[in-house]
Amino acid sequence: MEEILSLSRSLKVTHSAGTDDLDPYLISPVLDLIAKPLAAIINCSFSNGIIPDKLKIAKVIPIHKQALKDDVKNYRPISILPFFSKFFEKSMYVRLYDFINKQGILCSTQHGFQPGHSTMMSLINLQDKISEAMDRNEYAIGVFIDIAKAFDTVDHRLLLKKLDNIGVRGVALDWFQNYLSNKNRYVSCN
């Protein structure tokens, strides 16, 4: 229950409702009343390796970026999940991140997507390497790759295999497999 309340304070509260039509701005003030049953449901999900399919439906809203509005390439899709699915995801994230830290899996130069780290540190490390090469009259070469829509190209089977390889097995792996299956989305315009 305390974890749910702590997570609720870290969530960005908006008026964007997902498929459940629950306005997070209106629900957030009463979370202390439902934290205990929500924690029980999430614990049941983790114990059984199943997340309800209704929590895996995303409402996708196209947001215009720039240029012509009648060109689909000029829109960025924003996925809005049901309000309570965020608690399932964040709760599992906390457990997975703790596991990864305890196992020492992340490289010390991994700065992106880590609390207390900044991608600016990667740039500083790169600048240091270039400066050191210049001091030794050596060449420095950089190869930078930007994979368009990288997140959308992740092979879920490979991701699950990687989780298994780092020690996420049994019911925990079942939970991730279930979470990644039967995902649905629909586009909502105007």
Coordinates of N, CA and C in Angstrom, one line a residue:
M1 N 0.8 -1.2 0.0 CA 0.0 0.0 0.0 C 0.9 1.3 0.0
E2 N 1.9 1.2 0.8 CA 2.8 2.4 0.9 C 3.5 2.6 -0.5
E3 N 3.9 1.5 -1.1 CA 4.5 1.6 -2.4 C 3.6 2.3 -3.5
I4 N 2.3 1.9 -3.4 CA 1.3 2.5 -4.4 C 1.2 4.0 -4.1
L5 N 1.2 4.4 -2.9 CA 1.0 5.8 -2.5 C 2.3 6.5 -2.9
S6 N 3.5 5.9 -2.7 CA 4.7 6.5 -3.2 C 4.8 6.7 -4.7
L7 N 4.4 5.6 -5.4 CA 4.3 5.7 -6.9 C 3.4 6.8 -7.3
S8 N 2.2 6.9 -6.7 CA 1.2 7.9 -7.1 C 1.8 9.3 -7.0
R9 N 2.7 9.5 -6.1 CA 3.3 10.9 -5.9 C 4.3 11.1 -7.1
S10 N 4.9 10.1 -7.6 CA 5.9 10.2 -8.7 C 5.2 10.3 -10.1
L11 N 4.0 10.0 -10.2 CA 3.3 10.0 -11.5 C 2.9 11.4 -11.9
K12 N 3.1 11.7 -13.2 CA 2.7 13.0 -13.7 C 1.2 13.0 -13.8
V13 N 0.5 13.9 -13.2 CA -0.9 13.9 -13.2 C -1.4 14.9 -14.3
T14 N -2.2 14.3 -15.2 CA -2.7 15.0 -16.4 C -4.2 14.8 -16.4
H15 N -4.8 15.4 -17.4 CA -6.3 15.2 -17.6 C -6.5 14.1 -18.7
S16 N -5.4 13.5 -19.2 CA -5.5 12.5 -20.3 C -6.0 11.2 -19.8
A17 N -7.2 10.9 -20.2 CA -7.8 9.6 -19.8 C -7.5 8.5 -20.9
G18 N -7.2 7.3 -20.5 CA -7.0 6.2 -21.4 C -8.3 5.6 -21.8
T19 N -8.3 4.3 -22.1 CA -9.5 3.6 -22.5 C -10.5 3.4 -21.4
D20 N -10.0 3.6 -20.2 CA -11.0 3.5 -19.0 C -11.7 4.7 -18.8
D21 N -11.4 5.8 -19.5 CA -12.0 7.1 -19.3 C -11.9 7.7 -17.9
L22 N -10.9 7.2 -17.1 CA -10.6 7.7 -15.8 C -9.7 8.9 -15.9
D23 N -10.1 10.1 -15.5 CA -9.3 11.3 -15.5 C -8.3 11.2 -14.3
P24 N -7.0 11.0 -14.6 CA -6.0 10.9 -13.5 C -6.0 12.1 -12.5
Y25 N -6.4 13.3 -13.0 CA -6.5 14.4 -12.1 C -7.6 14.3 -11.1
L26 N -8.6 13.6 -11.4 CA -9.7 13.4 -10.5 C -9.5 12.2 -9.6
I27 N -8.8 11.2 -10.1 CA -8.5 9.9 -9.3 C -7.4 10.1 -8.3
S28 N -6.4 10.9 -8.6 CA -5.2 11.0 -7.7 C -5.6 11.4 -6.3
P29 N -6.5 12.3 -6.1 CA -6.8 12.7 -4.7 C -7.4 11.6 -3.8
V30 N -8.0 10.6 -4.4 CA -8.6 9.5 -3.7 C -7.8 8.2 -3.7
L31 N -6.6 8.3 -4.2 CA -5.8 7.0 -4.2 C -5.5 6.4 -2.9
D32 N -5.4 7.2 -1.8 CA -5.2 6.6 -0.5 C -6.3 5.7 -0.1
L33 N -7.5 5.9 -0.6 CA -8.7 5.1 -0.3 C -8.6 3.7 -1.1
I34 N -8.0 3.7 -2.2 CA -8.0 2.5 -3.0 C -6.6 1.8 -3.1
A35 N -5.6 2.4 -2.4 CA -4.3 1.9 -2.5 C -4.2 0.4 -2.0
K36 N -4.9 0.1 -0.9 CA -4.8 -1.3 -0.4 C -5.3 -2.3 -1.4
P37 N -6.6 -2.1 -1.9 CA -7.0 -3.1 -2.8 C -6.2 -3.1 -4.1
L38 N -5.7 -2.0 -4.6 CA -4.9 -1.9 -5.8 C -3.6 -2.7 -5.6
A39 N -3.0 -2.6 -4.4 CA -1.8 -3.3 -4.1 C -2.1 -4.8 -4.1
A40 N -3.2 -5.2 -3.6 CA -3.6 -6.6 -3.5 C -3.7 -7.2 -5.0
I41 N -4.3 -6.4 -5.8 CA -4.5 -6.8 -7.2 C -3.2 -6.9 -7.9
I42 N -2.3 -5.9 -7.7 CA -1.0 -5.9 -8.4 C -0.2 -7.1 -7.8
N43 N -0.2 -7.4 -6.5 CA 0.5 -8.5 -6.0 C 0.0 -9.8 -6.6
C44 N -1.3 -9.9 -6.8 CA -1.9 -11.1 -7.4 C -1.4 -11.3 -8.8
S45 N -1.3 -10.2 -9.5 CA -0.8 -10.2 -10.9 C 0.7 -10.7 -10.9
F46 N 1.5 -10.2 -10.0 CA 2.9 -10.6 -9.9 C 3.0 -12.1 -9.5
S47 N 2.1 -12.5 -8.6 CA 2.2 -13.9 -8.1 C 1.8 -14.9 -9.2
N48 N 0.9 -14.5 -10.1 CA 0.3 -15.4 -11.1 C 1.0 -15.2 -12.5
G49 N 1.7 -14.1 -12.7 CA 2.3 -13.9 -14.0 C 1.4 -13.4 -15.0
I50 N 0.3 -12.8 -14.6 CA -0.8 -12.4 -15.6 C -1.1 -10.9 -15.3
I51 N -1.3 -10.1 -16.3 CA -1.8 -8.8 -16.2 C -3.1 -8.7 -17.0
P52 N -4.1 -8.2 -16.5 CA -5.4 -8.1 -17.2 C -5.3 -7.5 -18.6
D53 N -5.9 -8.1 -19.6 CA -5.9 -7.6 -21.0 C -6.4 -6.2 -21.1
K54 N -7.4 -5.9 -20.3 CA -8.0 -4.5 -20.3 C -7.0 -3.4 -20.0
L55 N -5.9 -3.8 -19.2 CA -4.9 -2.8 -18.9 C -3.9 -2.7 -20.0
K56 N -4.0 -3.5 -21.0 CA -3.0 -3.4 -22.1 C -3.6 -2.8 -23.4
I57 N -4.6 -2.0 -23.3 CA -5.2 -1.4 -24.4 C -4.8 0.1 -24.4
A58 N -4.1 0.6 -25.4 CA -3.7 1.9 -25.5 C -4.6 2.8 -26.4
K59 N -4.9 3.9 -25.9 CA -5.6 4.9 -26.8 C -4.5 5.8 -27.4
V60 N -4.4 5.8 -28.7 CA -3.3 6.5 -29.4 C -3.9 7.8 -30.0
I61 N -3.3 8.9 -29.6 CA -3.7 10.2 -30.1 C -2.6 10.8 -30.9
P62 N -2.9 11.1 -32.2 CA -1.8 11.7 -33.1 C -1.7 13.2 -32.7
I63 N -0.5 13.6 -32.4 CA -0.2 15.0 -32.1 C 0.6 15.6 -33.3
H64 N 0.1 16.7 -33.8 CA 0.8 17.3 -35.0 C 2.1 17.9 -34.5
K65 N 3.2 17.6 -35.3 CA 4.5 18.1 -34.9 C 4.8 19.4 -35.7
Q66 N 4.7 19.4 -37.0 CA 5.1 20.5 -37.9 C 4.6 20.3 -39.3
A67 N 4.8 21.3 -40.1 CA 4.5 21.3 -41.5 C 3.0 21.0 -41.8
L68 N 2.8 20.3 -42.9 CA 1.4 20.1 -43.4 C 0.6 19.1 -42.5
K69 N -0.6 19.5 -42.2 CA -1.4 18.7 -41.4 C -2.0 17.5 -42.1
D70 N -2.0 17.5 -43.4 CA -2.6 16.4 -44.1 C -1.5 15.3 -44.5
D71 N -0.3 15.5 -44.0 CA 0.7 14.4 -44.2 C 0.9 13.7 -42.9
V72 N 0.6 12.4 -42.9 CA 0.6 11.5 -41.7 C 2.0 11.5 -41.0
K73 N 3.0 11.7 -41.8 CA 4.4 11.7 -41.3 C 4.7 12.9 -40.3
N74 N 3.8 13.9 -40.3 CA 4.0 15.0 -39.5 C 3.3 14.9 -38.2
Y75 N 2.9 13.7 -37.8 CA 2.2 13.5 -36.5 C 3.0 12.5 -35.7
R76 N 3.0 12.8 -34.4 CA 3.7 11.9 -33.4 C 2.6 11.2 -32.6
P77 N 2.6 9.8 -32.5 CA 1.6 9.1 -31.8 C 1.9 9.2 -30.3
I78 N 0.9 9.5 -29.5 CA 1.0 9.5 -28.0 C 0.1 8.4 -27.6
S79 N 0.6 7.4 -26.8 CA -0.2 6.3 -26.3 C -0.6 6.6 -24.9
I80 N -1.9 6.5 -24.6 CA -2.4 6.7 -23.3 C -3.0 5.4 -22.8
L81 N -2.4 4.8 -21.7 CA -2.8 3.6 -21.2 C -3.9 3.8 -20.1
P82 N -4.6 2.8 -19.7 CA -5.6 3.0 -18.6 C -4.8 3.4 -17.4
F83 N -5.5 4.2 -16.6 CA -4.9 4.8 -15.4 C -4.1 3.8 -14.5
F84 N -4.8 2.7 -14.1 CA -4.2 1.8 -13.2 C -3.1 0.9 -13.8
S85 N -3.0 0.8 -15.1 CA -1.9 0.1 -15.7 C -0.5 0.7 -15.4
K86 N -0.5 2.0 -15.2 CA 0.7 2.7 -14.8 C 1.3 2.2 -13.5
F87 N 0.4 1.8 -12.6 CA 0.8 1.3 -11.3 C 1.4 -0.1 -11.4
F88 N 0.8 -0.9 -12.3 CA 1.4 -2.3 -12.6 C 2.8 -2.1 -13.2
E89 N 2.9 -1.2 -14.2 CA 4.2 -1.0 -14.9 C 5.3 -0.5 -13.9
K90 N 4.9 0.5 -13.2 CA 5.9 1.2 -12.3 C 6.3 0.2 -11.2
S91 N 5.4 -0.6 -10.6 CA 5.7 -1.5 -9.6 C 6.7 -2.6 -10.1
M92 N 6.4 -3.1 -11.3 CA 7.3 -4.1 -11.9 C 8.7 -3.4 -12.2
Y93 N 8.7 -2.2 -12.7 CA 9.9 -1.5 -13.0 C 10.8 -1.4 -11.8
V94 N 10.2 -1.1 -10.6 CA 11.0 -1.0 -9.4 C 11.6 -2.3 -9.1
R95 N 10.9 -3.4 -9.2 CA 11.4 -4.7 -8.9 C 12.6 -5.1 -9.9
L96 N 12.3 -4.9 -11.2 CA 13.3 -5.2 -12.2 C 14.6 -4.4 -12.0
Y97 N 14.4 -3.1 -11.8 CA 15.6 -2.2 -11.6 C 16.4 -2.6 -10.4
D98 N 15.7 -2.9 -9.3 CA 16.4 -3.4 -8.1 C 17.2 -4.7 -8.4
F99 N 16.6 -5.6 -9.1 CA 17.3 -6.8 -9.5 C 18.5 -6.6 -10.4
I100 N 18.3 -5.7 -11.4 CA 19.4 -5.4 -12.3 C 20.6 -4.7 -11.5
N101 N 20.2 -3.8 -10.6 CA 21.3 -3.2 -9.8 C 22.0 -4.2 -8.9
K102 N 21.3 -5.0 -8.2 CA 21.9 -6.0 -7.3 C 22.8 -7.0 -8.1
Q103 N 22.4 -7.3 -9.3 CA 23.2 -8.2 -10.1 C 24.4 -7.5 -10.8
G104 N 24.4 -6.2 -10.8 CA 25.5 -5.4 -11.4 C 25.5 -5.6 -12.9
I105 N 24.3 -5.6 -13.5 CA 24.1 -5.9 -14.9 C 24.4 -4.7 -15.8
L106 N 24.0 -3.5 -15.4 CA 24.2 -2.3 -16.2 C 25.7 -1.9 -16.2
C107 N 26.1 -1.4 -17.3 CA 27.4 -0.9 -17.5 C 27.6 0.4 -16.8
S108 N 28.7 0.7 -16.2 CA 28.9 2.0 -15.5 C 28.8 3.2 -16.4
T109 N 28.9 3.0 -17.7 CA 28.8 4.1 -18.6 C 27.4 4.3 -19.2
Q110 N 26.5 3.5 -18.7 CA 25.1 3.6 -19.1 C 24.5 4.8 -18.3
H111 N 24.2 5.9 -19.0 CA 23.7 7.1 -18.3 C 22.2 7.3 -18.6
G112 N 21.8 6.9 -19.8 CA 20.4 7.2 -20.2 C 19.4 6.3 -19.4
F113 N 18.3 6.8 -19.1 CA 17.2 6.1 -18.5 C 17.5 5.6 -17.1
Q114 N 18.4 6.3 -16.4 CA 18.7 5.9 -15.0 C 18.6 7.1 -14.1
P115 N 17.9 6.8 -13.0 CA 17.8 7.9 -12.0 C 19.1 8.4 -11.5
G116 N 19.3 9.7 -11.4 CA 20.5 10.2 -10.9 C 21.6 10.3 -11.9
H117 N 21.3 9.9 -13.2 CA 22.3 10.0 -14.2 C 21.8 10.9 -15.3
S118 N 22.7 11.4 -16.1 CA 22.3 12.3 -17.2 C 23.1 11.9 -18.4
T119 N 22.4 12.0 -19.6 CA 23.0 11.7 -20.8 C 24.1 12.7 -21.1
M120 N 24.1 13.8 -20.4 CA 25.2 14.8 -20.5 C 26.5 14.1 -20.1
M121 N 26.5 13.2 -19.2 CA 27.7 12.5 -18.8 C 28.3 11.7 -19.9
S122 N 27.5 11.1 -20.8 CA 28.0 10.4 -22.0 C 28.8 11.4 -22.9
L123 N 28.2 12.6 -23.0 CA 28.9 13.6 -23.9 C 30.2 14.0 -23.2
I124 N 30.2 14.2 -21.9 CA 31.5 14.5 -21.2 C 32.5 13.4 -21.3
N125 N 32.1 12.2 -21.2 CA 33.0 11.0 -21.4 C 33.6 11.0 -22.8
L126 N 32.7 11.3 -23.8 CA 33.2 11.3 -25.2 C 34.2 12.4 -25.4
Q127 N 33.9 13.6 -24.8 CA 34.8 14.7 -25.0 C 36.2 14.4 -24.3
D128 N 36.1 13.7 -23.2 CA 37.4 13.3 -22.5 C 38.2 12.4 -23.4
K129 N 37.5 11.4 -24.0 CA 38.2 10.4 -24.9 C 38.8 11.1 -26.1
I130 N 38.1 12.1 -26.6 CA 38.6 12.8 -27.8 C 39.8 13.7 -27.4
S131 N 39.7 14.3 -26.2 CA 40.8 15.2 -25.7 C 42.1 14.3 -25.4
E132 N 41.9 13.1 -24.8 CA 43.0 12.2 -24.6 C 43.7 11.8 -25.8
A133 N 42.9 11.5 -26.9 CA 43.4 11.1 -28.2 C 44.2 12.2 -28.8
M134 N 43.7 13.4 -28.7 CA 44.4 14.6 -29.3 C 45.7 14.8 -28.5
D135 N 45.7 14.7 -27.2 CA 46.9 14.8 -26.4 C 48.0 13.8 -26.8
R136 N 47.6 12.7 -27.3 CA 48.6 11.6 -27.7 C 48.8 11.6 -29.2
N137 N 48.3 12.7 -29.9 CA 48.5 12.8 -31.4 C 47.9 11.6 -32.1
E138 N 46.7 11.1 -31.6 CA 46.0 10.0 -32.2 C 44.7 10.6 -32.8
Y139 N 44.1 9.7 -33.6 CA 42.9 10.1 -34.3 C 41.7 9.6 -33.4
A140 N 40.7 10.3 -33.4 CA 39.4 9.9 -32.7 C 38.3 9.8 -33.8
I141 N 37.6 8.7 -33.8 CA 36.6 8.5 -34.7 C 35.3 8.2 -34.0
G142 N 34.2 8.7 -34.4 CA 32.9 8.4 -33.7 C 31.9 7.9 -34.8
V143 N 31.2 6.9 -34.4 CA 30.1 6.4 -35.3 C 28.8 6.5 -34.4
F144 N 27.9 7.3 -35.0 CA 26.6 7.5 -34.2 C 25.5 7.0 -35.1
I145 N 24.6 6.2 -34.4 CA 23.5 5.6 -35.1 C 22.2 6.0 -34.5
D146 N 21.3 6.5 -35.3 CA 20.0 6.9 -34.8 C 19.0 6.0 -35.5
I147 N 18.5 5.0 -34.7 CA 17.5 4.1 -35.3 C 16.1 4.7 -35.2
A148 N 15.5 4.9 -36.4 CA 14.2 5.5 -36.4 C 13.2 4.5 -35.8
K149 N 12.4 5.0 -34.9 CA 11.4 4.2 -34.2 C 11.9 3.0 -33.6
A150 N 13.1 3.1 -32.9 CA 13.8 2.0 -32.3 C 12.9 1.2 -31.4
F151 N 12.2 1.9 -30.5 CA 11.3 1.1 -29.6 C 10.3 0.2 -30.3
D152 N 9.8 0.7 -31.4 CA 8.8 -0.1 -32.2 C 9.5 -1.3 -32.8
T153 N 10.8 -1.4 -33.0 CA 11.4 -2.5 -33.7 C 12.0 -3.5 -32.7
V154 N 11.7 -3.4 -31.5 CA 12.2 -4.4 -30.5 C 11.5 -5.7 -30.7
D155 N 12.2 -6.8 -30.9 CA 11.6 -8.1 -31.0 C 11.4 -8.7 -29.6
H156 N 10.1 -8.9 -29.3 CA 9.7 -9.3 -28.0 C 10.3 -10.6 -27.6
R157 N 10.4 -11.5 -28.6 CA 11.0 -12.9 -28.2 C 12.5 -12.7 -27.8
L158 N 13.2 -11.8 -28.5 CA 14.6 -11.5 -28.1 C 14.7 -10.9 -26.7
L159 N 13.8 -9.9 -26.5 CA 13.7 -9.2 -25.2 C 13.5 -10.2 -24.1
L160 N 12.5 -11.1 -24.2 CA 12.2 -12.2 -23.2 C 13.4 -13.1 -23.0
K161 N 14.1 -13.4 -24.1 CA 15.3 -14.3 -24.0 C 16.4 -13.6 -23.2
K162 N 16.5 -12.3 -23.5 CA 17.5 -11.5 -22.7 C 17.2 -11.4 -21.2
L163 N 15.9 -11.3 -20.9 CA 15.5 -11.3 -19.5 C 15.8 -12.6 -18.9
D164 N 15.5 -13.7 -19.6 CA 15.9 -15.0 -19.1 C 17.4 -15.2 -18.9
N165 N 18.2 -14.7 -19.8 CA 19.6 -14.8 -19.7 C 20.2 -14.0 -18.5
I166 N 19.5 -12.9 -18.1 CA 20.0 -12.2 -16.9 C 19.5 -12.7 -15.6
G167 N 18.6 -13.7 -15.7 CA 18.1 -14.3 -14.5 C 16.7 -14.1 -14.1
V168 N 15.9 -13.4 -15.0 CA 14.5 -13.2 -14.8 C 13.8 -14.4 -15.3
R169 N 13.3 -15.3 -14.4 CA 12.7 -16.5 -14.8 C 11.4 -16.8 -14.1
G170 N 10.8 -17.9 -14.4 CA 9.6 -18.3 -13.7 C 8.4 -17.4 -13.9
V171 N 7.7 -17.1 -12.8 CA 6.5 -16.3 -12.8 C 6.8 -14.9 -13.3
A172 N 8.0 -14.4 -12.9 CA 8.4 -13.0 -13.3 C 8.5 -12.9 -14.8
L173 N 9.1 -13.9 -15.4 CA 9.3 -13.9 -16.9 C 7.9 -14.1 -17.5
D174 N 7.1 -15.0 -16.9 CA 5.7 -15.2 -17.4 C 4.9 -13.9 -17.4
W175 N 5.2 -13.0 -16.4 CA 4.5 -11.7 -16.3 C 4.9 -10.9 -17.4
F176 N 6.2 -10.8 -17.8 CA 6.6 -10.0 -18.9 C 6.1 -10.5 -20.2
Q177 N 6.1 -11.8 -20.3 CA 5.6 -12.5 -21.6 C 4.1 -12.1 -21.7
N178 N 3.3 -12.2 -20.6 CA 1.9 -11.9 -20.7 C 1.7 -10.4 -20.9
Y179 N 2.5 -9.6 -20.3 CA 2.4 -8.1 -20.5 C 2.6 -7.8 -22.0
L180 N 3.5 -8.4 -22.7 CA 3.8 -8.1 -24.1 C 2.9 -8.8 -25.1
S181 N 2.0 -9.7 -24.6 CA 1.1 -10.3 -25.5 C -0.3 -9.7 -25.4
N182 N -1.1 -9.9 -26.4 CA -2.5 -9.4 -26.4 C -2.6 -7.9 -26.2
K183 N -1.5 -7.1 -26.6 CA -1.6 -5.7 -26.5 C -2.5 -5.2 -27.7
N184 N -3.3 -4.2 -27.4 CA -4.2 -3.6 -28.4 C -4.1 -2.1 -28.3
R185 N -4.5 -1.5 -29.4 CA -4.5 0.0 -29.4 C -5.5 0.4 -30.4
Y186 N -6.0 1.6 -30.2 CA -6.9 2.2 -31.2 C -6.5 3.7 -31.3
V187 N -6.8 4.3 -32.4 CA -6.5 5.7 -32.6 C -7.7 6.6 -32.4
S188 N -7.5 7.6 -31.6 CA -8.6 8.5 -31.3 C -8.3 9.9 -31.9
C189 N -9.1 10.4 -32.8 CA -8.9 11.7 -33.4 C -10.1 12.6 -33.0
N190 N -9.8 13.9 -32.7 CA -10.8 14.9 -32.4 C -11.7 14.4 -31.3

